[in-house]
Tab-separated table of C-alpha atoms in Angstrom:
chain	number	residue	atom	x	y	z
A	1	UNK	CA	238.294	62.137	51.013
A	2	UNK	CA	238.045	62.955	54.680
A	3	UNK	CA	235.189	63.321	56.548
A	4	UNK	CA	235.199	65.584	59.288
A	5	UNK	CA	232.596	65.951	62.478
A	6	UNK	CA	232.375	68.395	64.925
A	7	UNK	CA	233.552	70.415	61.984
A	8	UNK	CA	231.730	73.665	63.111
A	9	UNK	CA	233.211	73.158	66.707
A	10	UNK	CA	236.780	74.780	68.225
A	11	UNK	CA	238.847	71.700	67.304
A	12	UNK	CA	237.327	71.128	63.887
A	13	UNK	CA	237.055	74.915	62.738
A	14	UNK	CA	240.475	74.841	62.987
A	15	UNK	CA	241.015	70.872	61.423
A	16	UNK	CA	239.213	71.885	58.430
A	17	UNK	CA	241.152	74.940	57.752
A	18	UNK	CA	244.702	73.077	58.741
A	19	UNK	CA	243.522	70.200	56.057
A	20	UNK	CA	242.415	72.681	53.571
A	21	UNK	CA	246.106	74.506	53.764
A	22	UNK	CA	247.716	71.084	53.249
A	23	UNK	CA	245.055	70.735	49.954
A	24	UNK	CA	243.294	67.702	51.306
A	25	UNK	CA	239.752	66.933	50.013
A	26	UNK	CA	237.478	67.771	53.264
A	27	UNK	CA	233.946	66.757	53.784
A	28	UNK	CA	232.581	68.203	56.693
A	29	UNK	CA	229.337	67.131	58.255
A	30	UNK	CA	226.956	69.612	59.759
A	31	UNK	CA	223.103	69.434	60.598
A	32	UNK	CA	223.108	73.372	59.718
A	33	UNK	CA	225.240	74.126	56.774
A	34	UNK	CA	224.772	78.047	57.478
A	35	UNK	CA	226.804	76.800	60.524
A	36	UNK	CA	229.478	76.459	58.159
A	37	UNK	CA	229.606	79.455	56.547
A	38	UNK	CA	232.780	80.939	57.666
A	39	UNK	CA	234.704	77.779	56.477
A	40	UNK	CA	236.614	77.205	53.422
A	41	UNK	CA	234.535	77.252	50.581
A	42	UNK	CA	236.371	73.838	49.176
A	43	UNK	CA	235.286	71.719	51.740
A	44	UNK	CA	231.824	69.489	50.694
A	45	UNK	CA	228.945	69.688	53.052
A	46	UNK	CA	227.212	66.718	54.129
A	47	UNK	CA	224.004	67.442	55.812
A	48	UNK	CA	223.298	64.836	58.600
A	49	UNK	CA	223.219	63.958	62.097
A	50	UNK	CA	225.224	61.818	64.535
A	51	UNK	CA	221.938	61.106	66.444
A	52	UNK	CA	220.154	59.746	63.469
A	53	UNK	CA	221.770	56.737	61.916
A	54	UNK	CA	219.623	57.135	59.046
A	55	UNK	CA	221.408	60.361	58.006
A	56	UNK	CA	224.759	59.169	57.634
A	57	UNK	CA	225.187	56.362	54.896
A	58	UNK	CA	225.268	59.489	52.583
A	59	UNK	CA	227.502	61.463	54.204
A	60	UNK	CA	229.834	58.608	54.669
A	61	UNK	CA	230.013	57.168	51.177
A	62	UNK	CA	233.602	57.551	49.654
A	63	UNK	CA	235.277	58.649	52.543
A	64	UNK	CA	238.476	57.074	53.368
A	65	UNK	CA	239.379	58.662	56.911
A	66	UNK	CA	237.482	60.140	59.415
A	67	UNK	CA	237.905	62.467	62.202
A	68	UNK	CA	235.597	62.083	64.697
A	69	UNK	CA	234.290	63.891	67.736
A	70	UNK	CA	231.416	63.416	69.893
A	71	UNK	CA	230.317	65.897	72.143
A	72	UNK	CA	228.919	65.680	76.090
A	73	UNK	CA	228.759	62.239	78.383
A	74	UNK	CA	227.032	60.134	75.872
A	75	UNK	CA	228.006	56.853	73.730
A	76	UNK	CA	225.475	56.491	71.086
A	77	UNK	CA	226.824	59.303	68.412
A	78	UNK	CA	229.860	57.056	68.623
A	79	UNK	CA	228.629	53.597	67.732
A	80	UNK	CA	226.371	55.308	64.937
A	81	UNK	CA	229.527	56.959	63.695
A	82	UNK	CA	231.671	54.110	63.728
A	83	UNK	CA	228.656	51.975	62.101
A	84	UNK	CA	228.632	54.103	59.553
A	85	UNK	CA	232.022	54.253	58.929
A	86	UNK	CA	232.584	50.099	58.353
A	87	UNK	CA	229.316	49.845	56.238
A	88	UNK	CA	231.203	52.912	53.930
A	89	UNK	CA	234.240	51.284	54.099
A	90	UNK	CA	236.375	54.026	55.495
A	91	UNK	CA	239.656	52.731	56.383
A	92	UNK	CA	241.162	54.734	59.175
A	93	UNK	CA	239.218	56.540	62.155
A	94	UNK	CA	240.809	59.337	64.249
A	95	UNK	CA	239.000	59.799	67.789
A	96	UNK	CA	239.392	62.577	69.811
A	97	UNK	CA	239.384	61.210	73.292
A	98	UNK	CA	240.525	62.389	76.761
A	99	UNK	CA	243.747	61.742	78.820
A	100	UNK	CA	240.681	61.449	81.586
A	101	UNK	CA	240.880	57.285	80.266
A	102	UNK	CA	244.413	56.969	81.641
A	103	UNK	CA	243.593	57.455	85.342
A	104	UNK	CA	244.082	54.926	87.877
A	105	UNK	CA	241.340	54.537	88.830
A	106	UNK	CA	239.393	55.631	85.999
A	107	UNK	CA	236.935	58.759	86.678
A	108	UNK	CA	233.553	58.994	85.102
A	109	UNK	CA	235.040	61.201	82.496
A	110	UNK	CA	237.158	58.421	81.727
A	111	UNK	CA	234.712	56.192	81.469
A	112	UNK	CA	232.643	58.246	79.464
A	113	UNK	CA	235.868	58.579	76.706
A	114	UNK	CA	236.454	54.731	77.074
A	115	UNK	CA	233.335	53.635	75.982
A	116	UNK	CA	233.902	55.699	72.286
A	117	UNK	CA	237.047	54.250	72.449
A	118	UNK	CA	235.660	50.667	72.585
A	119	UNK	CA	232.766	51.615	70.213
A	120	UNK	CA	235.453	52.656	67.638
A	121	UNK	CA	237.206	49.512	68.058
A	122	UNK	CA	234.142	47.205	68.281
A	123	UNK	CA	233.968	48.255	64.248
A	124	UNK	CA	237.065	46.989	63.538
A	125	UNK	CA	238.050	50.272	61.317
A	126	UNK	CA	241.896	50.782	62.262
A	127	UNK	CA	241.714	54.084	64.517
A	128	UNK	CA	243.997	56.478	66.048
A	129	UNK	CA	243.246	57.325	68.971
A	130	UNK	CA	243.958	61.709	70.043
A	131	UNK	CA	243.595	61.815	74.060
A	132	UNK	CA	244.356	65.471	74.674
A	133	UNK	CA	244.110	66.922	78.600
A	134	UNK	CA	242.560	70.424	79.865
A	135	UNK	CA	242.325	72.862	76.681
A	136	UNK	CA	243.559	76.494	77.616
A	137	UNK	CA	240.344	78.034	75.746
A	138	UNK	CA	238.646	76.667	79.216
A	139	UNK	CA	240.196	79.948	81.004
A	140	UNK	CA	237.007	81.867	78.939
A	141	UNK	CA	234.649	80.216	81.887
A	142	UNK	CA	236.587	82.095	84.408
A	143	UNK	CA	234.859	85.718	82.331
A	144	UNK	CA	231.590	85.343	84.368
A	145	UNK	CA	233.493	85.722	87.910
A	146	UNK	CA	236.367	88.624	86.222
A	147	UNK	CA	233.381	90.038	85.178
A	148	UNK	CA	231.569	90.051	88.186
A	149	UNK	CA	234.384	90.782	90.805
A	150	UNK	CA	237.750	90.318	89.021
A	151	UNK	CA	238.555	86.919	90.693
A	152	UNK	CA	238.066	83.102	89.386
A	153	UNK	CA	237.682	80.437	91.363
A	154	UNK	CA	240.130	78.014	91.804
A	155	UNK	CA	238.989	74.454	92.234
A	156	UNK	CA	242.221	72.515	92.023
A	157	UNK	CA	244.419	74.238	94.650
A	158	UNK	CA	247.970	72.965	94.415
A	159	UNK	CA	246.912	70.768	91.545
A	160	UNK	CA	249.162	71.324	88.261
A	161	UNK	CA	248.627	70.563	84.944
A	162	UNK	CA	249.690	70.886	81.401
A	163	UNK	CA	247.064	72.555	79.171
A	164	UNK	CA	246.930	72.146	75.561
A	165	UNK	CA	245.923	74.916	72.996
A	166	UNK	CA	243.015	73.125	70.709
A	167	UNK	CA	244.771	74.383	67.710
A	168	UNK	CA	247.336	71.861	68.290
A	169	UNK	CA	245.063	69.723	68.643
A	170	UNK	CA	243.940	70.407	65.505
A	171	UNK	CA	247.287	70.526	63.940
A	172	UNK	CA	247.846	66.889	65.227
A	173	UNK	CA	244.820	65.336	63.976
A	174	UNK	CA	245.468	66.930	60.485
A	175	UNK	CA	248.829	65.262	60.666
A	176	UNK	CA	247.629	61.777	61.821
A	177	UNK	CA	244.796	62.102	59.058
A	178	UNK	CA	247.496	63.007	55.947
A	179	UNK	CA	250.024	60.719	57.142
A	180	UNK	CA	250.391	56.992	57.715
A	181	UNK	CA	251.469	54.936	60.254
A	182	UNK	CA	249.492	55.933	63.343
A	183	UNK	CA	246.899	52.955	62.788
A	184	UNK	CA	246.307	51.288	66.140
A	185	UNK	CA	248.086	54.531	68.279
A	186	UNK	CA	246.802	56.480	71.372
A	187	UNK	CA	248.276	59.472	71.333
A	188	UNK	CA	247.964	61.918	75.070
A	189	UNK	CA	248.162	65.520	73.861
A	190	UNK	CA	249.205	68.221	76.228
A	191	UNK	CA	251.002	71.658	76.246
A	192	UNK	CA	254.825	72.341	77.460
A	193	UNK	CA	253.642	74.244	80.108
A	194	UNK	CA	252.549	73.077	84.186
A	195	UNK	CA	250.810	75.659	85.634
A	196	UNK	CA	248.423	75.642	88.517
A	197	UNK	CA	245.776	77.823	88.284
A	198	UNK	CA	247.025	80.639	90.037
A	199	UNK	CA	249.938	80.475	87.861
A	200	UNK	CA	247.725	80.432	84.773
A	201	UNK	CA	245.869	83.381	86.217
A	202	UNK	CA	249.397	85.457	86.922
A	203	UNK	CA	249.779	84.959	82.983
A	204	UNK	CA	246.297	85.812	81.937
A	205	UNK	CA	246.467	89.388	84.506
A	206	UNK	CA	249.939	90.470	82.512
A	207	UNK	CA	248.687	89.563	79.246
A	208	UNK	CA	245.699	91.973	80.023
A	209	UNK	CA	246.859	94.430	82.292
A	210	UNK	CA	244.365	93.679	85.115
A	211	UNK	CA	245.619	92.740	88.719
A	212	UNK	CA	242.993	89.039	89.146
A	213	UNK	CA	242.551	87.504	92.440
A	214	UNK	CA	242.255	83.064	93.093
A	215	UNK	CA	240.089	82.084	95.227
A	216	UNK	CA	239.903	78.764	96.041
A	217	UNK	CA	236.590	76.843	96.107
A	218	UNK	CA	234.606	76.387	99.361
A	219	UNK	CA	231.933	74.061	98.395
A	220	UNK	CA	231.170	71.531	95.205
A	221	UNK	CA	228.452	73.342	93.395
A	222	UNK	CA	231.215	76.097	93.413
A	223	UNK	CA	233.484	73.746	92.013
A	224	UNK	CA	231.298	73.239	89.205
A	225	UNK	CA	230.470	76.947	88.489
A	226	UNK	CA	233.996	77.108	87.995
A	227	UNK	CA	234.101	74.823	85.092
A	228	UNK	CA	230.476	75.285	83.930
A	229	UNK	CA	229.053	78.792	85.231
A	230	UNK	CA	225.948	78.138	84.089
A	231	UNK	CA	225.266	74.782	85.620
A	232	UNK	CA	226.099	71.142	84.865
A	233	UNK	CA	223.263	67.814	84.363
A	234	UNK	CA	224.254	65.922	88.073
A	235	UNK	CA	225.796	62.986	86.064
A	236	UNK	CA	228.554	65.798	84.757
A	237	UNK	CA	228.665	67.634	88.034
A	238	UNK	CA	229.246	65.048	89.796
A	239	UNK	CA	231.930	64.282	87.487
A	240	UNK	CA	233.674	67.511	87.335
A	241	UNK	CA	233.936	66.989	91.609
A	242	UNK	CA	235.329	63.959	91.084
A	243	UNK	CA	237.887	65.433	88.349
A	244	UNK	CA	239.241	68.210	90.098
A	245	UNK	CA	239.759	66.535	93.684
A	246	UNK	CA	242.154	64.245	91.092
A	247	UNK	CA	243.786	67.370	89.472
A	248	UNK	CA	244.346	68.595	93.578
A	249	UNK	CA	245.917	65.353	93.909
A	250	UNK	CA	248.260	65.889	91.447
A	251	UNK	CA	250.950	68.400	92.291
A	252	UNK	CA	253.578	67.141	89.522
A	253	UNK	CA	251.211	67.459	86.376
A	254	UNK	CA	250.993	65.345	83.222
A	255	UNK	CA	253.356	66.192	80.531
A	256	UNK	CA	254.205	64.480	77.058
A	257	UNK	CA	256.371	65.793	73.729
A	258	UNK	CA	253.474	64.195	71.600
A	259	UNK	CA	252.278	67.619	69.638
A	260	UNK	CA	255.847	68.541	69.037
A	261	UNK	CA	256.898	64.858	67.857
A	262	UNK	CA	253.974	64.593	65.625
A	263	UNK	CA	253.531	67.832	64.110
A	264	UNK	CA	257.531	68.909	63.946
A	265	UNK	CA	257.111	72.439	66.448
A	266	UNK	CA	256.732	72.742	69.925
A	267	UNK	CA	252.995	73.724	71.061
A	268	UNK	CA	251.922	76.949	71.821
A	269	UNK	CA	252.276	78.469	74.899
A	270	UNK	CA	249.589	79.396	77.280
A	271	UNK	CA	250.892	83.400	77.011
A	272	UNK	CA	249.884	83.167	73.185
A	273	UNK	CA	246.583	82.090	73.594
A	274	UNK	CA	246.044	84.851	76.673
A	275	UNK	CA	247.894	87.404	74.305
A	276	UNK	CA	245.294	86.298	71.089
A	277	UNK	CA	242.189	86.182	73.107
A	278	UNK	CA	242.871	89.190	75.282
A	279	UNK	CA	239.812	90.904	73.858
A	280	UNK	CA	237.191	88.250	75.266
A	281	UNK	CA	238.599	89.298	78.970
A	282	UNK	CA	238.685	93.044	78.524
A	283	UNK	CA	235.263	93.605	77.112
A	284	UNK	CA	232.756	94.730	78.831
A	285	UNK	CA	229.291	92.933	78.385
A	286	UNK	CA	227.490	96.031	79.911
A	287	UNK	CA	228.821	98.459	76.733
């Protein structure tokens, strides 16, 4: 049995379906099941919640693996998880993590991903460890500013990077999960492709037939509307300043073969995901 959070999430909608294709037996935890709906019918919900220790000795029982993801800057879900997985005796623990823990010196991010990463360990469950980098579906909080003026801000400058689809992702952690082998592994995760992010913008404007201008960030709160266009808590602002002024830094970009080694095909290209999701950036909100 595997146990899958964040199973109603972009990473774990598409785990549970990769896992269900392969014929595993999935057990996905949700606090709303209706949440669920869309997913395969096969897979067992377990009502409960990563906040409330109480609620998972339940969902846990009889699992043997478990993927686990935690969202936002926090620790706790974590520890609770991995609690719950040694007192149920599950015997391997996939993490999704960030490649944000291999900086020199390590950002807040990082820090943030470490201290699952040490919670996971602290429980002495064997664990794999998934530490992917920027996810291309993060282009979708550039809409806002297309929207509004046909531009997106640019916070990184001459800053490349290699961004990773979170289907392969997905199709990574359903390999580590169904094979064996990748105890005691950290694994970075990134796409093929090193763009900047005028370069990713040139691909998104001929994937959807729109001319879109860069413009390059003037202040920090800018910065952060570029990530989060809604706002950010300070702790994560701050953060996402720190981030990018790293990503500016870094004009070679951060490459590995991981997704291709571990899941036997090279990962998807950044023009495929423009080219499937070229609805979300033509439609207009207004209609």
């Amino acid at each position: 049995m595997l146990l899958v959070t964040g199973a109603t999430g972009n990473i774990g909608r598409d785990l549970v379906r990769e896992l269900d294709a392969k014929g595993a037996d999935v057990r996905i935890l949700v606090r709303d099941p209706a949440r669920a709906a869309d997913l395969p019918a096969r897979a067992e919900r377990a009502v409960g919640d990563l906040d409330d220790p109480a609620t998972l000795p339940a969902a846990f029982r009889g699992a043997e693996r478990l993927f686990l993801l935690t969202p936002g800057i926090g620790t706790a879900q974590a520890a609770h998880a991995a609690a719950a997985a040694r007192d149920a005796g599950v015997r391997h623990i996939v993490l999704l993590s960030s490649t944000n823990v291999l900086g020199d010196p390590m950002p807040a991010m990082g820090r943030w991903h470490h201290e699952r990463e040490e919670a996971v360990r602290a429980s002495g469950v064997p664990a794999t460890i998934l530490r992917p980098g920027g996810f291309m579906r993060n282009a979708l909080e550039w809409l806002p500013t297309i929207r509004e003026g046909g531009y997106v801000l640019d916070p990184v400058g001459p800053g490349r990077f290699a961004p990773i689809d979170t289907a392969d992702i997905a199709a990574v952690a359903a390999a580590v999960l169904t094979g064996d082998g990748h105890e005691g592994e950290a694994y970075a995760l990134t796409g093929d492709e090193i763009f900047t992010v005028a370069e990713q913008v040139a691909v998104l404007s001929r994937a959807i037939g729109r001319d879109l201008r860069v413009r390059e960030v003037r202040t920090p709160e800018e910065a952060v509307r570029a990530r989060f266009p809604s706002g950010a808590p300070p702790a994560l602002a701050e953060a996402l300043v720190e981030g990018f002024a790293l990503m500016r830094a870094d004009t070679a970009g951060f490459r590995t073969d991981t997704v291709e080694r571990l899941t036997g095909r090279a990962p998807r290209t950044f023009a495929d995901w423009c080219a499937r999701n070229a609805a979300a950036f033509r439609e207009d909100p207004g209609a």
